[in-house]
PDB file of C-alpha atoms in Angstrom:
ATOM      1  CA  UNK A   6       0.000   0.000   0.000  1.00 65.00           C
ATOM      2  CA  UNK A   7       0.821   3.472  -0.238  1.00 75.00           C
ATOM      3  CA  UNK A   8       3.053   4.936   1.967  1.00 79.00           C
ATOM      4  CA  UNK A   9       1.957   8.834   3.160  1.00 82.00           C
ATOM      5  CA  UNK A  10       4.652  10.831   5.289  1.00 85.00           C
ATOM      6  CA  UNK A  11       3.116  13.462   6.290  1.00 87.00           C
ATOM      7  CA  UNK A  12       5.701  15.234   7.922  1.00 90.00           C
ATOM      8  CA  UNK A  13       7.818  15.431   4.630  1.00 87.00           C
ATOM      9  CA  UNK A  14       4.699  15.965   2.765  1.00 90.00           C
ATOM     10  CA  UNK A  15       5.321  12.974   0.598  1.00 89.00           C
ATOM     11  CA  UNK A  16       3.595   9.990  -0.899  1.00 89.00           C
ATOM     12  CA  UNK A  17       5.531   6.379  -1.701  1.00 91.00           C
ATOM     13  CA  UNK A  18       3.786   4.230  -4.492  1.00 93.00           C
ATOM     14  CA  UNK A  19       5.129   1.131  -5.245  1.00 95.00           C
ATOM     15  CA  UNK A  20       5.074  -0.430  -9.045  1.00 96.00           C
ATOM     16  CA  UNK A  21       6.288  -3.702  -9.724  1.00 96.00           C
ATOM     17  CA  UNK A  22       7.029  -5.139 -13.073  1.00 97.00           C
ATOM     18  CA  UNK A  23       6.090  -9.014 -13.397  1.00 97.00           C
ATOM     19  CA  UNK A  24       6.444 -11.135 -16.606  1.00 97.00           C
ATOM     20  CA  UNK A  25       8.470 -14.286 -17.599  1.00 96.00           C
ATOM     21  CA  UNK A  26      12.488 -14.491 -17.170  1.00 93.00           C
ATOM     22  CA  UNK A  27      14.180 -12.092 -20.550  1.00 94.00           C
ATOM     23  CA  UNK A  28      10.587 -10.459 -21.771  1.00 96.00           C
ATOM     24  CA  UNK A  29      12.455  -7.186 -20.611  1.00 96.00           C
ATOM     25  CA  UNK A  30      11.442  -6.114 -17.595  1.00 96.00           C
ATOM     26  CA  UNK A  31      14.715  -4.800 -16.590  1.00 93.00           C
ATOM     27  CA  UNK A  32      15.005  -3.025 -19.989  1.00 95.00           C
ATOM     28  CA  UNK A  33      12.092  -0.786 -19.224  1.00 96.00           C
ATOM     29  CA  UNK A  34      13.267   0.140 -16.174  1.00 94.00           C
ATOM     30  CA  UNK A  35      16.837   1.081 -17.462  1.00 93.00           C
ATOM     31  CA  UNK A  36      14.896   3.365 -20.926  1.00 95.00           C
ATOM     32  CA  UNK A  37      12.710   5.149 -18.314  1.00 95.00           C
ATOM     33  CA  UNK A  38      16.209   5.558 -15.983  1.00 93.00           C
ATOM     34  CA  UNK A  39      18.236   7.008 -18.734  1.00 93.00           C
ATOM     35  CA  UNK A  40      15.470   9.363 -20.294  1.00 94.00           C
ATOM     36  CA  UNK A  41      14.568  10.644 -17.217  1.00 92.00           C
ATOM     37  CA  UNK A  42      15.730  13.987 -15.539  1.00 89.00           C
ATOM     38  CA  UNK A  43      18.630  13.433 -12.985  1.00 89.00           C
ATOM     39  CA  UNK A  44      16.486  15.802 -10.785  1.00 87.00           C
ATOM     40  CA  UNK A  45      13.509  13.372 -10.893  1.00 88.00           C
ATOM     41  CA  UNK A  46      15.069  10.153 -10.271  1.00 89.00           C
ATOM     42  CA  UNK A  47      17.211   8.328  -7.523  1.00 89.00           C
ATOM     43  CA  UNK A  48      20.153   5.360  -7.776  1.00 87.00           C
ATOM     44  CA  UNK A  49      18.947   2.884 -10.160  1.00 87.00           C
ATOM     45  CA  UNK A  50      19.827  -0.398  -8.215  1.00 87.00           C
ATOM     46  CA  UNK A  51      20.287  -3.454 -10.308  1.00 84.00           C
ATOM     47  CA  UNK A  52      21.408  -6.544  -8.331  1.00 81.00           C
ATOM     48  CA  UNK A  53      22.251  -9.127 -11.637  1.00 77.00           C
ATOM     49  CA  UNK A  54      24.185 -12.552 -12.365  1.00 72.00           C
ATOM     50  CA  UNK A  55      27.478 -12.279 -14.372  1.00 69.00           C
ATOM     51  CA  UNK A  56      24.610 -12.750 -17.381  1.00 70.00           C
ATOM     52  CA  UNK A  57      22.935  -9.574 -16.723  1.00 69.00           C
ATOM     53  CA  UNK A  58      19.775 -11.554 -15.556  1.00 79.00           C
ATOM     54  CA  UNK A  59      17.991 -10.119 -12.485  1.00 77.00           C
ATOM     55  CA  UNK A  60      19.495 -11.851  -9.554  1.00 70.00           C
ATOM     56  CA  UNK A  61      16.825 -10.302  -6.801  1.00 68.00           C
ATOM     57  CA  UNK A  62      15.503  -7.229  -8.335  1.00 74.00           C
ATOM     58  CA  UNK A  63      16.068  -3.877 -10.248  1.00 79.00           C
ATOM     59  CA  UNK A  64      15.108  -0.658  -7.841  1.00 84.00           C
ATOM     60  CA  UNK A  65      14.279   2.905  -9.472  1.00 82.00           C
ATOM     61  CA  UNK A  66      12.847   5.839  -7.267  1.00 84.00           C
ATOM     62  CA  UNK A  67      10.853   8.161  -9.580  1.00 85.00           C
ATOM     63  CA  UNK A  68       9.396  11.594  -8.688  1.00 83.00           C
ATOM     64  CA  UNK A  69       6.345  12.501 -10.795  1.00 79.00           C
ATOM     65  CA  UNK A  70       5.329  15.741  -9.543  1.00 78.00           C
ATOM     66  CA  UNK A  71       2.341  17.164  -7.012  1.00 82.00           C
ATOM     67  CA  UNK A  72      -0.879  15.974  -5.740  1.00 79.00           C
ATOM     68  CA  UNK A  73      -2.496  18.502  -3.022  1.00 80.00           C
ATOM     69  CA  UNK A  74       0.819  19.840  -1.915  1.00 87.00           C
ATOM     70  CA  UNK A  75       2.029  16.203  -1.254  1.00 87.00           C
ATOM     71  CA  UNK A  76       5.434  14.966  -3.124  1.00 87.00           C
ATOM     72  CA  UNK A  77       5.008  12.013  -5.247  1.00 88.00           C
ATOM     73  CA  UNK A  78       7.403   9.082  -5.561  1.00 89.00           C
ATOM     74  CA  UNK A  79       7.128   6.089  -7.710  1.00 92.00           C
ATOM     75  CA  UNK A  80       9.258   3.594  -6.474  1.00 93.00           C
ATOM     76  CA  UNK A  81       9.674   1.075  -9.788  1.00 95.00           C
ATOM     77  CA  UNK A  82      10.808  -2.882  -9.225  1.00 94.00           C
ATOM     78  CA  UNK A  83      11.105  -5.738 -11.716  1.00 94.00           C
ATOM     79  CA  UNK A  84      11.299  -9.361  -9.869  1.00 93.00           C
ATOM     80  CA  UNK A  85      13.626 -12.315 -11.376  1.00 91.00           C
ATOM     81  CA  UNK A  86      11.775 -14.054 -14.067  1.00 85.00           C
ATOM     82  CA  UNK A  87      12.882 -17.562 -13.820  1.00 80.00           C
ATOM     83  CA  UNK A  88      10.986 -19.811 -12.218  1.00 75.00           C
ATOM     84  CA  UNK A  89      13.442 -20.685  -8.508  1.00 79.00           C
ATOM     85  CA  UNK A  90      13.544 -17.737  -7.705  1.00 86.00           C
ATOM     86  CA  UNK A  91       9.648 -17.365  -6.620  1.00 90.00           C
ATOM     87  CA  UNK A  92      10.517 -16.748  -2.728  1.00 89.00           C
ATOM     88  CA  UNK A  93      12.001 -13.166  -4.023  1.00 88.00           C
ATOM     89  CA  UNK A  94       8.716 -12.681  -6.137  1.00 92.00           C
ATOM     90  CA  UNK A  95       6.565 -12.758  -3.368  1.00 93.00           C
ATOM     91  CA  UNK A  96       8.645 -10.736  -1.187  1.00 91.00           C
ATOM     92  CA  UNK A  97       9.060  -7.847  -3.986  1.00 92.00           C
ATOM     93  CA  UNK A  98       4.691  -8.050  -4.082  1.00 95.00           C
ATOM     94  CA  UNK A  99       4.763  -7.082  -0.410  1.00 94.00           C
ATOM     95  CA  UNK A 100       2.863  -3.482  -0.096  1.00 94.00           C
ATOM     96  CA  UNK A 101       2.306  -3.241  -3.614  1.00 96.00           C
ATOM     97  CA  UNK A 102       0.250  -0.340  -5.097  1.00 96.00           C
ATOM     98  CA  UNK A 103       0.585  -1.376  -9.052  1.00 97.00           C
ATOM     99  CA  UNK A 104       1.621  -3.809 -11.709  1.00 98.00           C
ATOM    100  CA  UNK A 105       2.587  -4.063 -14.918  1.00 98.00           C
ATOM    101  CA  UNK A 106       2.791  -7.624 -16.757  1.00 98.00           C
ATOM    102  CA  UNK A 107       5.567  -7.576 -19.255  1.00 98.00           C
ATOM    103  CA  UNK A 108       4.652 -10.199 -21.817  1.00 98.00           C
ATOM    104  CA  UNK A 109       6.971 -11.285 -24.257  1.00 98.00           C
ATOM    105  CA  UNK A 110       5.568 -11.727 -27.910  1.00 98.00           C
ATOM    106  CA  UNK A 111       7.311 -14.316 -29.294  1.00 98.00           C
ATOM    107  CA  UNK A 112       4.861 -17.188 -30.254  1.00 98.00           C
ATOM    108  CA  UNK A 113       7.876 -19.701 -28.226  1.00 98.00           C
ATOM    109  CA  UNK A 114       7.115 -17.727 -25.149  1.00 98.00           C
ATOM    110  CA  UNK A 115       3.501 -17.955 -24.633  1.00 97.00           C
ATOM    111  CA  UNK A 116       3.605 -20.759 -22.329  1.00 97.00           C
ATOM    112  CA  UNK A 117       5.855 -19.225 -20.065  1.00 97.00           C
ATOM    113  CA  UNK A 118       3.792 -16.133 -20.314  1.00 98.00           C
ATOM    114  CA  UNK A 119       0.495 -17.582 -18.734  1.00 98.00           C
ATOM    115  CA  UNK A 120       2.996 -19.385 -16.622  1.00 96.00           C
ATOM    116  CA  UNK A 121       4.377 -16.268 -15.134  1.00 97.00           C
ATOM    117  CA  UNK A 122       0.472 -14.447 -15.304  1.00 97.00           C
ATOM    118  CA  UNK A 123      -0.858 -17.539 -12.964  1.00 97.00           C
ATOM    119  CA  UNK A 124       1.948 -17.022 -11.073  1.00 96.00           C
ATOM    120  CA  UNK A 125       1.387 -13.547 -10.183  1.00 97.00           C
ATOM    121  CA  UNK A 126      -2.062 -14.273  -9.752  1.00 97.00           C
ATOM    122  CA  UNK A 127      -1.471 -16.933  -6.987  1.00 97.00           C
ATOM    123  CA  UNK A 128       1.666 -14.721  -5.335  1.00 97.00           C
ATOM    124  CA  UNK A 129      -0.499 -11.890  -4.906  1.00 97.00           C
ATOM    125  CA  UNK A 130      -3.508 -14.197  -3.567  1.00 97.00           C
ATOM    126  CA  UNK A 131      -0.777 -15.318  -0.990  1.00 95.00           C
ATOM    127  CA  UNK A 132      -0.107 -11.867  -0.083  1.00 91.00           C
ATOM    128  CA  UNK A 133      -3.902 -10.811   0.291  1.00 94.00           C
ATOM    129  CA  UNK A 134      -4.431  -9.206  -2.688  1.00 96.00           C
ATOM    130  CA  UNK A 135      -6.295  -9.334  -5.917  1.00 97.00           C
ATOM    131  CA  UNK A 136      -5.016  -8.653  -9.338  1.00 97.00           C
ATOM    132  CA  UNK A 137      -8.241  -8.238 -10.707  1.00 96.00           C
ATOM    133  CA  UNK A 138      -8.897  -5.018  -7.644  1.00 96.00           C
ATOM    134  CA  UNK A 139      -5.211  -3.667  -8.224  1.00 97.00           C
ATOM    135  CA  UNK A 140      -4.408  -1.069 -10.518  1.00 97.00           C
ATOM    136  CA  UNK A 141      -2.755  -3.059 -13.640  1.00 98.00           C
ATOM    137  CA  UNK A 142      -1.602  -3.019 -16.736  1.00 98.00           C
ATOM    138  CA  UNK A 143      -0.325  -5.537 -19.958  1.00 98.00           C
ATOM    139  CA  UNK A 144       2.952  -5.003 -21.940  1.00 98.00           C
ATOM    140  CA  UNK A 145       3.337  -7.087 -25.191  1.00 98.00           C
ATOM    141  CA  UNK A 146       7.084  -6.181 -25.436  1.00 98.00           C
ATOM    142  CA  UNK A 147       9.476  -6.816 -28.775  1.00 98.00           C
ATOM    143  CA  UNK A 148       6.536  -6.420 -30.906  1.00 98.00           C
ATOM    144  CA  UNK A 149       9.218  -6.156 -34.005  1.00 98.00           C
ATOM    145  CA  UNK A 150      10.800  -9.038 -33.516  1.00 98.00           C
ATOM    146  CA  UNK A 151       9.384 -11.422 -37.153  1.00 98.00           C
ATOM    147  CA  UNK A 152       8.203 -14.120 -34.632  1.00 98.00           C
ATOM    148  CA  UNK A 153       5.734 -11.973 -32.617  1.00 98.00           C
ATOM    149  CA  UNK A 154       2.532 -13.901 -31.936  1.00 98.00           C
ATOM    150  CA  UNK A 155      -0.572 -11.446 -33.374  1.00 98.00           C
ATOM    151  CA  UNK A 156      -2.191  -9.206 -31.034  1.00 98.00           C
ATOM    152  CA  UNK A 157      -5.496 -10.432 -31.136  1.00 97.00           C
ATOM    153  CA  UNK A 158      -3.988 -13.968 -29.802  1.00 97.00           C
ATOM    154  CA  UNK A 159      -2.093 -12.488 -26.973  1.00 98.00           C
ATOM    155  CA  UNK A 160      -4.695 -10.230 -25.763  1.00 98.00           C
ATOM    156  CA  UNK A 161      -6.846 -13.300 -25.388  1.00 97.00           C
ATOM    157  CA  UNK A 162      -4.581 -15.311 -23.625  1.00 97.00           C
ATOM    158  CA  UNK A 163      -3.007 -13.128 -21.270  1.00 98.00           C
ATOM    159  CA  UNK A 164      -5.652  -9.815 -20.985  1.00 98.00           C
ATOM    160  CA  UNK A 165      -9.109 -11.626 -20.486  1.00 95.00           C
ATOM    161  CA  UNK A 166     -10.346  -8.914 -18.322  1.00 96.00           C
ATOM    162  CA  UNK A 167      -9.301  -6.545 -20.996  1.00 97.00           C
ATOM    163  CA  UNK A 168      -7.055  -3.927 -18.819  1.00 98.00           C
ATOM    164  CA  UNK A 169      -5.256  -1.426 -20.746  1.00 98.00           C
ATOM    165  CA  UNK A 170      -2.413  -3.175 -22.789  1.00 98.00           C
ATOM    166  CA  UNK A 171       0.572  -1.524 -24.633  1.00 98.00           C
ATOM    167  CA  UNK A 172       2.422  -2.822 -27.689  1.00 98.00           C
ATOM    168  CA  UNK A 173       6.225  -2.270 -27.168  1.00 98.00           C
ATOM    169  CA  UNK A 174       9.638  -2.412 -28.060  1.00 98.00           C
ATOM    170  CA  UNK A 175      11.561  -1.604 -24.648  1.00 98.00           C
ATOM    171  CA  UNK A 176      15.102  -1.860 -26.017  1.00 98.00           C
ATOM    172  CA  UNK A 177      14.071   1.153 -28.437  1.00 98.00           C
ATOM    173  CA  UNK A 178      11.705   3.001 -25.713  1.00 98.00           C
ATOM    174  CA  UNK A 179       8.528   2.291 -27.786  1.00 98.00           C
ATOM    175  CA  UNK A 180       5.680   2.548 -25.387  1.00 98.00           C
ATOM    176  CA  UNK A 181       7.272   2.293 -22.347  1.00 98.00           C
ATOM    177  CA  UNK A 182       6.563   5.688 -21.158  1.00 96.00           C
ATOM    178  CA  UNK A 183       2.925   4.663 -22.108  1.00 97.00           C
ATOM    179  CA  UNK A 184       2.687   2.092 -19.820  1.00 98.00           C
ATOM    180  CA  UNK A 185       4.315   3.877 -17.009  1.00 96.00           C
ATOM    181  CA  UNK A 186       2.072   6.408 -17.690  1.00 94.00           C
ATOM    182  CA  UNK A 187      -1.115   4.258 -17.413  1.00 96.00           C
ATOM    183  CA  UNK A 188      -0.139   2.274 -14.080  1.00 97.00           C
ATOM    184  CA  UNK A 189       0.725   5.611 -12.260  1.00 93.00           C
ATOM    185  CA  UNK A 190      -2.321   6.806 -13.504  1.00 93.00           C
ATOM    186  CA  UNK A 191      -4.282   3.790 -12.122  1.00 95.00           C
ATOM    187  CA  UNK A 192      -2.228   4.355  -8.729  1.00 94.00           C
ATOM    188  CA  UNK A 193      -3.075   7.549  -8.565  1.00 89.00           C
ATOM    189  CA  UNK A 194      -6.693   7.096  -9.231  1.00 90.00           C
ATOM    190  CA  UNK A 195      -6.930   4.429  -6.516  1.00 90.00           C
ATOM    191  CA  UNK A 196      -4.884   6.423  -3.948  1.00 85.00           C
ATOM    192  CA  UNK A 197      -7.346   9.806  -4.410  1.00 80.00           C
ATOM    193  CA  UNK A 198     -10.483   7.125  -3.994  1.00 82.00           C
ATOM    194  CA  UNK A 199      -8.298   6.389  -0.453  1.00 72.00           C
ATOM    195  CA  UNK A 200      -8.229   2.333  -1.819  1.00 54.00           C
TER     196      UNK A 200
END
């Protein structure tokens, strides 16, 4: 949940980015790092194998401006993708606000896609939540790549309850600030209605 200090006149909002091991999770953190103004952002924090693959997590504060006076920071995480390292997973979900499910398009990934969705599902049931109350959003990243499964197919796999979803390309930046947009938006929404 969101975390208010009052004191500092500041609000914390939590956004984690879920989706199978190498559908570039990581990637959209490090675009949104490096196009963002050194004023607005903190440390990005990437704890990685000698492969680059998220050991733990990837950590990037994010200040988006004003609500009411208040300070907000967006404080973005990506979890490990493969599938051992699900005790870290559950332990990033803790005090959640948002999610976005990065979904990679290739047609050889779908079954680790719903693999990873069902396992978000049941991670966040552990943790008392509800993807389907959360603020939430779909990323069908490397859209360009000549394997790509069609749209239509992945949004009816992996979006039944037809959230906003984003066609990307993270590597070149191609609607990642989109979906950042629309989950902060969500958060924001939820946090006015006091959820």
């Amino acid at each position: 949940m969101s975390f208010i200090n009052y004191s500092s006149r500041e609000i914390n909002c939590k956004i984690v980015y879920y989706g199978p091991g190498l559908c570039g999770k990581t990637t959209n953190l490090r675009y949104i790092y490096n196009k963002t103004n050194p004023e607005a952002k903190g440390k990005m924090l990437e704890l990685a194998t000698e492969t680059e693959r998220t050991l733990f997590f990837d950590f990037l504060p994010l200040s988006l401006g004003e609500i009411r006076g208040f300070r907000t920071r967006f404080h973005l995480y990506t979890v490990p993708g493969q599938v051992f390292y699900d005790a870290s997973r559950k332990l990033i979900l803790k005090g959640v606000d948002g999610v976005v499910f990065v979904a990679d398009s290739q047609m050889e990934r779908m079954e680790a896609n719903i693999e990873s969705l069902e396992n978000l599902r049941d991670n966040l049931k552990e943790q008392g939540y509800d993807l389907d109350k959360l603020p939430y959003v779909v990323q069908y990243n490397k859209r360009d790549l000549p394997n790509a499964a069609p749209l239509e197919e992945l949004e009816e796999l992996l979006n039944p309850t037809k959230v906003a979803s984003f066609e990307a390309v993270a590597t070149k930046g191609v609607g990642v600030f989109d979906t950042l947009k629309a989950v902060a938006k969500l958060v924001l929404t939820e946090l006015k209605r006091g959820g």
